[in-house]
PDB file of C-alpha atoms in Angstrom:
ATOM      1  CA  MET A 152     -32.674 -23.136 -13.900  1.00  0.00           C
ATOM      2  CA  SER A 153     -29.838 -25.099 -12.269  1.00  0.00           C
ATOM      3  CA  GLU A 154     -28.096 -23.924  -9.098  1.00  0.00           C
ATOM      4  CA  GLN A 155     -24.924 -23.252 -11.092  1.00  0.00           C
ATOM      5  CA  GLU A 156     -26.816 -21.158 -13.637  1.00  0.00           C
ATOM      6  CA  GLN A 157     -28.555 -19.271 -10.811  1.00  0.00           C
ATOM      7  CA  GLY A 158     -25.203 -18.514  -9.212  1.00  0.00           C
ATOM      8  CA  THR A 159     -23.810 -17.230 -12.518  1.00  0.00           C
ATOM      9  CA  GLN A 160     -26.866 -15.068 -13.033  1.00  0.00           C
ATOM     10  CA  ASP A 161     -26.553 -13.629  -9.514  1.00  0.00           C
ATOM     11  CA  LYS A 162     -22.859 -12.884 -10.070  1.00  0.00           C
ATOM     12  CA  ASN A 163     -23.465 -10.982 -13.310  1.00  0.00           C
ATOM     13  CA  ASP A 164     -26.727  -9.234 -12.381  1.00  0.00           C
ATOM     14  CA  HIS A 165     -25.979  -6.089 -10.388  1.00  0.00           C
ATOM     15  CA  SER A 166     -29.583  -4.896 -10.325  1.00  0.00           C
ATOM     16  CA  ALA A 167     -30.609  -7.308  -7.561  1.00  0.00           C
ATOM     17  CA  PRO A 168     -29.057  -8.754  -4.390  1.00  0.00           C
ATOM     18  CA  ARG A 169     -27.237 -12.053  -4.782  1.00  0.00           C
ATOM     19  CA  THR A 170     -29.170 -15.067  -3.619  1.00  0.00           C
ATOM     20  CA  LYS A 171     -26.246 -17.491  -3.760  1.00  0.00           C
ATOM     21  CA  ARG A 172     -22.890 -17.200  -1.963  1.00  0.00           C
ATOM     22  CA  PRO A 173     -20.276 -16.451  -4.666  1.00  0.00           C
ATOM     23  CA  TYR A 174     -17.686 -18.730  -3.059  1.00  0.00           C
ATOM     24  CA  ASP A 175     -17.416 -21.978  -1.119  1.00  0.00           C
ATOM     25  CA  ARG A 176     -16.017 -21.375   2.372  1.00  0.00           C
ATOM     26  CA  ARG A 177     -14.706 -24.937   2.480  1.00  0.00           C
ATOM     27  CA  GLU A 178     -12.279 -24.067  -0.306  1.00  0.00           C
ATOM     28  CA  LEU A 179     -10.728 -21.145   1.589  1.00  0.00           C
ATOM     29  CA  ARG A 180      -7.514 -21.492   3.577  1.00  0.00           C
ATOM     30  CA  SER A 181      -5.863 -19.324   6.197  1.00  0.00           C
ATOM     31  CA  ALA A 182      -2.576 -17.468   5.564  1.00  0.00           C
ATOM     32  CA  PRO A 183      -0.298 -16.165   8.336  1.00  0.00           C
ATOM     33  CA  SER A 184       0.514 -12.996   6.367  1.00  0.00           C
ATOM     34  CA  LEU A 185      -0.117 -11.228   3.066  1.00  0.00           C
ATOM     35  CA  VAL A 186       1.620  -8.921   0.611  1.00  0.00           C
ATOM     36  CA  LEU A 187      -0.731  -6.141  -0.485  1.00  0.00           C
ATOM     37  CA  VAL A 188      -0.322  -3.510  -3.199  1.00  0.00           C
ATOM     38  CA  ASN A 189      -2.245  -0.317  -3.917  1.00  0.00           C
ATOM     39  CA  THR A 190      -1.259   1.139  -7.282  1.00  0.00           C
ATOM     40  CA  GLY A 191      -2.731   3.112 -10.174  1.00  0.00           C
ATOM     41  CA  HIS A 192      -3.129   6.804 -10.982  1.00  0.00           C
ATOM     42  CA  GLY A 193      -6.221   7.408  -8.861  1.00  0.00           C
ATOM     43  CA  LYS A 194      -6.359   9.063  -5.449  1.00  0.00           C
ATOM     44  CA  GLY A 195      -6.443   6.933  -2.324  1.00  0.00           C
ATOM     45  CA  LYS A 196      -3.550   4.457  -2.538  1.00  0.00           C
ATOM     46  CA  SER A 197      -1.877   5.483   0.709  1.00  0.00           C
ATOM     47  CA  THR A 198      -5.171   6.526   2.295  1.00  0.00           C
ATOM     48  CA  ALA A 199      -6.651   3.041   1.886  1.00  0.00           C
ATOM     49  CA  ALA A 200      -3.452   1.435   3.164  1.00  0.00           C
ATOM     50  CA  PHE A 201      -3.577   3.631   6.277  1.00  0.00           C
ATOM     51  CA  GLY A 202      -7.091   2.297   6.866  1.00  0.00           C
ATOM     52  CA  THR A 203      -5.657  -1.207   6.907  1.00  0.00           C
ATOM     53  CA  LEU A 204      -3.027  -0.040   9.399  1.00  0.00           C
ATOM     54  CA  LEU A 205      -5.862   1.091  11.678  1.00  0.00           C
ATOM     55  CA  ARG A 206      -7.152  -2.477  11.592  1.00  0.00           C
ATOM     56  CA  SER A 207      -3.680  -3.793  12.362  1.00  0.00           C
ATOM     57  CA  ARG A 208      -3.373  -1.573  15.406  1.00  0.00           C
ATOM     58  CA  GLY A 209      -6.930  -2.423  16.416  1.00  0.00           C
ATOM     59  CA  ARG A 210      -5.694  -6.022  16.666  1.00  0.00           C
ATOM     60  CA  ASP A 211      -2.655  -4.877  18.680  1.00  0.00           C
ATOM     61  CA  TRP A 212      -0.250  -5.745  15.884  1.00  0.00           C
ATOM     62  CA  PRO A 213       3.149  -4.034  16.036  1.00  0.00           C
ATOM     63  CA  THR A 214       2.968  -1.819  12.933  1.00  0.00           C
ATOM     64  CA  ALA A 215       5.427   0.405  11.051  1.00  0.00           C
ATOM     65  CA  VAL A 216       5.399   2.835   8.120  1.00  0.00           C
ATOM     66  CA  VAL A 217       8.363   3.768   5.942  1.00  0.00           C
ATOM     67  CA  GLN A 218       7.706   6.685   3.581  1.00  0.00           C
ATOM     68  CA  PHE A 219       9.988   6.831   0.553  1.00  0.00           C
ATOM     69  CA  LEU A 220       9.114  10.317  -0.711  1.00  0.00           C
ATOM     70  CA  LYS A 221       7.708  12.360   2.147  1.00  0.00           C
ATOM     71  CA  SER A 222      10.076  13.888   4.662  1.00  0.00           C
ATOM     72  CA  GLY A 223       9.510  14.520   8.348  1.00  0.00           C
ATOM     73  CA  LYS A 224       8.538  18.117   7.499  1.00  0.00           C
ATOM     74  CA  TRP A 225       5.189  17.146   5.954  1.00  0.00           C
ATOM     75  CA  ARG A 226       3.251  16.837   9.274  1.00  0.00           C
ATOM     76  CA  THR A 227       0.359  14.905   7.750  1.00  0.00           C
ATOM     77  CA  GLY A 228      -2.856  14.140   9.593  1.00  0.00           C
ATOM     78  CA  GLU A 229      -2.439  10.380   9.135  1.00  0.00           C
ATOM     79  CA  GLU A 230       1.018  10.482  10.713  1.00  0.00           C
ATOM     80  CA  ALA A 231      -0.254  12.451  13.705  1.00  0.00           C
ATOM     81  CA  MET A 232      -3.091  10.023  14.403  1.00  0.00           C
ATOM     82  CA  LEU A 233      -1.286   6.759  13.667  1.00  0.00           C
ATOM     83  CA  ARG A 234       1.647   7.759  15.861  1.00  0.00           C
ATOM     84  CA  GLN A 235      -0.829   8.312  18.702  1.00  0.00           C
ATOM     85  CA  LEU A 236      -2.061   4.764  18.127  1.00  0.00           C
ATOM     86  CA  GLY A 237       1.450   3.368  18.435  1.00  0.00           C
ATOM     87  CA  VAL A 238       2.461   3.023  14.773  1.00  0.00           C
ATOM     88  CA  GLU A 239       6.208   3.460  14.309  1.00  0.00           C
ATOM     89  CA  TRP A 240       6.758   6.063  11.586  1.00  0.00           C
ATOM     90  CA  PHE A 241       9.847   6.629   9.460  1.00  0.00           C
ATOM     91  CA  SER A 242       9.790   9.448   6.874  1.00  0.00           C
ATOM     92  CA  ALA A 243      12.884   8.741   4.835  1.00  0.00           C
ATOM     93  CA  GLY A 244      12.467  10.880   1.718  1.00  0.00           C
ATOM     94  CA  ASP A 245      12.903  14.543   0.938  1.00  0.00           C
ATOM     95  CA  GLY A 246       9.773  15.337  -1.055  1.00  0.00           C
ATOM     96  CA  PHE A 247       8.686  15.171  -4.668  1.00  0.00           C
ATOM     97  CA  SER A 248      11.470  14.657  -7.217  1.00  0.00           C
ATOM     98  CA  TRP A 249      10.706  17.977  -8.954  1.00  0.00           C
ATOM     99  CA  ASP A 250      11.321  19.805  -5.669  1.00  0.00           C
ATOM    100  CA  SER A 251      14.654  18.115  -5.040  1.00  0.00           C
ATOM    101  CA  ALA A 252      17.715  20.351  -4.910  1.00  0.00           C
ATOM    102  CA  ASP A 253      19.994  17.325  -5.336  1.00  0.00           C
ATOM    103  CA  LEU A 254      18.671  14.141  -6.970  1.00  0.00           C
ATOM    104  CA  ASP A 255      21.839  12.248  -6.001  1.00  0.00           C
ATOM    105  CA  GLU A 256      21.022  12.957  -2.360  1.00  0.00           C
ATOM    106  CA  SER A 257      17.395  11.968  -2.959  1.00  0.00           C
ATOM    107  CA  ARG A 258      18.584   8.694  -4.454  1.00  0.00           C
ATOM    108  CA  ALA A 259      20.920   8.051  -1.517  1.00  0.00           C
ATOM    109  CA  LYS A 260      18.030   8.601   0.896  1.00  0.00           C
ATOM    110  CA  ALA A 261      15.852   6.134  -1.027  1.00  0.00           C
ATOM    111  CA  VAL A 262      18.617   3.523  -1.031  1.00  0.00           C
ATOM    112  CA  ALA A 263      19.084   3.975   2.719  1.00  0.00           C
ATOM    113  CA  ALA A 264      15.321   3.796   3.256  1.00  0.00           C
ATOM    114  CA  TRP A 265      15.174   0.480   1.412  1.00  0.00           C
ATOM    115  CA  ALA A 266      18.131  -0.967   3.367  1.00  0.00           C
ATOM    116  CA  PHE A 267      16.316   0.034   6.562  1.00  0.00           C
ATOM    117  CA  SER A 268      13.000  -1.410   5.313  1.00  0.00           C
ATOM    118  CA  ARG A 269      14.565  -4.712   4.312  1.00  0.00           C
ATOM    119  CA  GLU A 270      16.016  -5.118   7.791  1.00  0.00           C
ATOM    120  CA  LEU A 271      12.724  -4.031   9.373  1.00  0.00           C
ATOM    121  CA  ILE A 272      10.832  -6.735   7.457  1.00  0.00           C
ATOM    122  CA  ALA A 273      13.446  -9.433   8.071  1.00  0.00           C
ATOM    123  CA  ALA A 274      13.601  -8.697  11.807  1.00  0.00           C
ATOM    124  CA  GLY A 275      10.006  -9.886  12.204  1.00  0.00           C
ATOM    125  CA  ALA A 276       9.198  -7.514  15.059  1.00  0.00           C
ATOM    126  CA  HIS A 277       6.258  -5.948  13.190  1.00  0.00           C
ATOM    127  CA  ARG A 278       3.241  -7.854  11.928  1.00  0.00           C
ATOM    128  CA  MET A 279       2.453  -5.089   9.420  1.00  0.00           C
ATOM    129  CA  VAL A 280       4.970  -2.963   7.530  1.00  0.00           C
ATOM    130  CA  MET A 281       3.824  -0.320   5.055  1.00  0.00           C
ATOM    131  CA  LEU A 282       6.241   0.832   2.330  1.00  0.00           C
ATOM    132  CA  ASP A 283       4.607   4.044   1.186  1.00  0.00           C
ATOM    133  CA  GLU A 284       5.341   5.267  -2.362  1.00  0.00           C
ATOM    134  CA  ILE A 285       8.085   2.683  -2.857  1.00  0.00           C
ATOM    135  CA  SER A 286       7.187   2.190  -6.528  1.00  0.00           C
ATOM    136  CA  TYR A 287       8.788   5.495  -7.509  1.00  0.00           C
ATOM    137  CA  PRO A 288      12.409   4.761  -6.500  1.00  0.00           C
ATOM    138  CA  MET A 289      12.040   1.276  -7.988  1.00  0.00           C
ATOM    139  CA  ASN A 290      10.852   2.711 -11.318  1.00  0.00           C
ATOM    140  CA  TRP A 291      13.657   5.280 -11.321  1.00  0.00           C
ATOM    141  CA  GLY A 292      16.235   2.511 -10.911  1.00  0.00           C
ATOM    142  CA  TRP A 293      17.270   3.637  -7.448  1.00  0.00           C
ATOM    143  CA  ILE A 294      16.155   0.390  -5.785  1.00  0.00           C
ATOM    144  CA  GLU A 295      16.509  -3.053  -7.375  1.00  0.00           C
ATOM    145  CA  VAL A 296      13.055  -4.537  -7.998  1.00  0.00           C
ATOM    146  CA  SER A 297      14.471  -8.052  -7.637  1.00  0.00           C
ATOM    147  CA  ASP A 298      15.797  -7.134  -4.183  1.00  0.00           C
ATOM    148  CA  VAL A 299      12.330  -5.978  -3.085  1.00  0.00           C
ATOM    149  CA  VAL A 300      10.727  -9.138  -4.469  1.00  0.00           C
ATOM    150  CA  ALA A 301      13.258 -11.316  -2.643  1.00  0.00           C
ATOM    151  CA  ALA A 302      12.603  -9.519   0.648  1.00  0.00           C
ATOM    152  CA  LEU A 303       8.861 -10.043   0.222  1.00  0.00           C
ATOM    153  CA  ARG A 304       9.237 -13.728  -0.628  1.00  0.00           C
ATOM    154  CA  ASP A 305      11.709 -14.390   2.208  1.00  0.00           C
ATOM    155  CA  ARG A 306       9.912 -12.347   4.881  1.00  0.00           C
ATOM    156  CA  PRO A 307       9.095 -13.951   8.247  1.00  0.00           C
ATOM    157  CA  GLU A 308       5.921 -16.006   8.114  1.00  0.00           C
ATOM    158  CA  ASP A 309       3.698 -13.617  10.088  1.00  0.00           C
ATOM    159  CA  VAL A 310       4.911 -10.285   8.623  1.00  0.00           C
ATOM    160  CA  SER A 311       2.475  -8.660   6.195  1.00  0.00           C
ATOM    161  CA  VAL A 312       3.757  -5.925   3.881  1.00  0.00           C
ATOM    162  CA  PHE A 313       1.684  -3.212   2.201  1.00  0.00           C
ATOM    163  CA  LEU A 314       3.309  -1.407  -0.767  1.00  0.00           C
ATOM    164  CA  THR A 315       1.891   1.721  -2.420  1.00  0.00           C
ATOM    165  CA  GLY A 316       2.679   3.885  -5.426  1.00  0.00           C
ATOM    166  CA  ARG A 317       1.851   4.415  -9.079  1.00  0.00           C
ATOM    167  CA  GLU A 318       2.989   1.940 -11.719  1.00  0.00           C
ATOM    168  CA  MET A 319       4.070  -0.770  -9.285  1.00  0.00           C
ATOM    169  CA  PRO A 320       6.627  -2.972 -11.078  1.00  0.00           C
ATOM    170  CA  GLU A 321       5.155  -6.184 -12.463  1.00  0.00           C
ATOM    171  CA  PRO A 322       7.433  -8.562 -10.459  1.00  0.00           C
ATOM    172  CA  VAL A 323       6.075  -7.011  -7.237  1.00  0.00           C
ATOM    173  CA  ILE A 324       2.510  -7.403  -8.483  1.00  0.00           C
ATOM    174  CA  GLU A 325       3.232 -11.054  -9.273  1.00  0.00           C
ATOM    175  CA  VAL A 326       4.487 -11.832  -5.764  1.00  0.00           C
ATOM    176  CA  ALA A 327       1.630  -9.935  -4.069  1.00  0.00           C
ATOM    177  CA  ASP A 328      -1.487 -11.648  -2.743  1.00  0.00           C
ATOM    178  CA  THR A 329      -3.852  -8.678  -3.170  1.00  0.00           C
ATOM    179  CA  VAL A 330      -3.429  -5.893  -5.728  1.00  0.00           C
ATOM    180  CA  THR A 331      -5.800  -2.949  -6.096  1.00  0.00           C
ATOM    181  CA  GLU A 332      -5.546  -0.394  -8.894  1.00  0.00           C
ATOM    182  CA  MET A 333      -6.955   3.061  -8.180  1.00  0.00           C
ATOM    183  CA  VAL A 334      -8.502   4.588 -11.301  1.00  0.00           C
ATOM    184  CA  VAL A 335      -9.133   8.318 -11.780  1.00  0.00           C
ATOM    185  CA  VAL A 336     -12.748   9.111 -12.598  1.00  0.00           C
ATOM    186  CA  LYS A 337     -12.560  12.737 -11.500  1.00  0.00           C
ATOM    187  CA  HIS A 338     -10.125  14.656  -9.286  1.00  0.00           C
ATOM    188  CA  ALA A 339     -10.371  18.111  -7.749  1.00  0.00           C
ATOM    189  CA  PHE A 340      -6.778  18.844  -8.784  1.00  0.00           C
ATOM    190  CA  GLN A 341      -7.813  18.544 -12.437  1.00  0.00           C
ATOM    191  CA  GLN A 342     -10.159  21.463 -11.774  1.00  0.00           C
ATOM    192  CA  GLY A 343      -7.335  23.570 -10.378  1.00  0.00           C
ATOM    193  CA  ILE A 344      -8.181  22.901  -6.717  1.00  0.00           C
ATOM    194  CA  ARG A 345      -5.267  22.602  -4.301  1.00  0.00           C
ATOM    195  CA  ALA A 346      -4.778  19.653  -1.957  1.00  0.00           C
ATOM    196  CA  ARG A 347      -6.818  20.295   1.170  1.00  0.00           C
ATOM    197  CA  ARG A 348      -5.635  19.832   4.736  1.00  0.00           C
ATOM    198  CA  GLY A 349      -7.815  17.246   6.466  1.00  0.00           C
ATOM    199  CA  ILE A 350      -8.740  15.567   3.174  1.00  0.00           C
ATOM    200  CA  ASP A 351      -5.529  15.105   1.212  1.00  0.00           C
ATOM    201  CA  TYR A 352      -2.982  15.284   4.025  1.00  0.00           C
TER     202      TYR A 352
END
């Protein structure tokens, strides 16, 4: 069996450890920053992104979060801990759309949150900026997708941006470097179990 065939076999056979490296390190290049997306209907989009923010802070990167749905009243566990670690936190929304007393006001808050986020990215003071649940106002037509794409493409060289939310618009996916789709296999909520403090928020 040739080395190429062995490598293909290792890649496709999950019943045994790989014996060949699945990539050539000489072909890899370094990038000063990345655009990352967590999307899909499964649990864990924001949670996984917050894990990346822990890495950013562990490297002493100036880091910021802008939340497009959650308001400052949510008092989530991730906010409490990441603030202690020096992450700048901006909760710009007013909750889920079905809880909104005034969708025009909700829209205005989302538009203001995006204007703030665009300036935050362009300023270049943070090496990591997370735009949490930004897909929703884009999909509702509150924020121009093309404007978000332009801000990502034109960002300062060393500013990475992490975007989360279901059904991320395709133009954002196209401009991103890494895209992960969370898929539901099973969820406690489907069994009538409420979100749990310390696990879900």
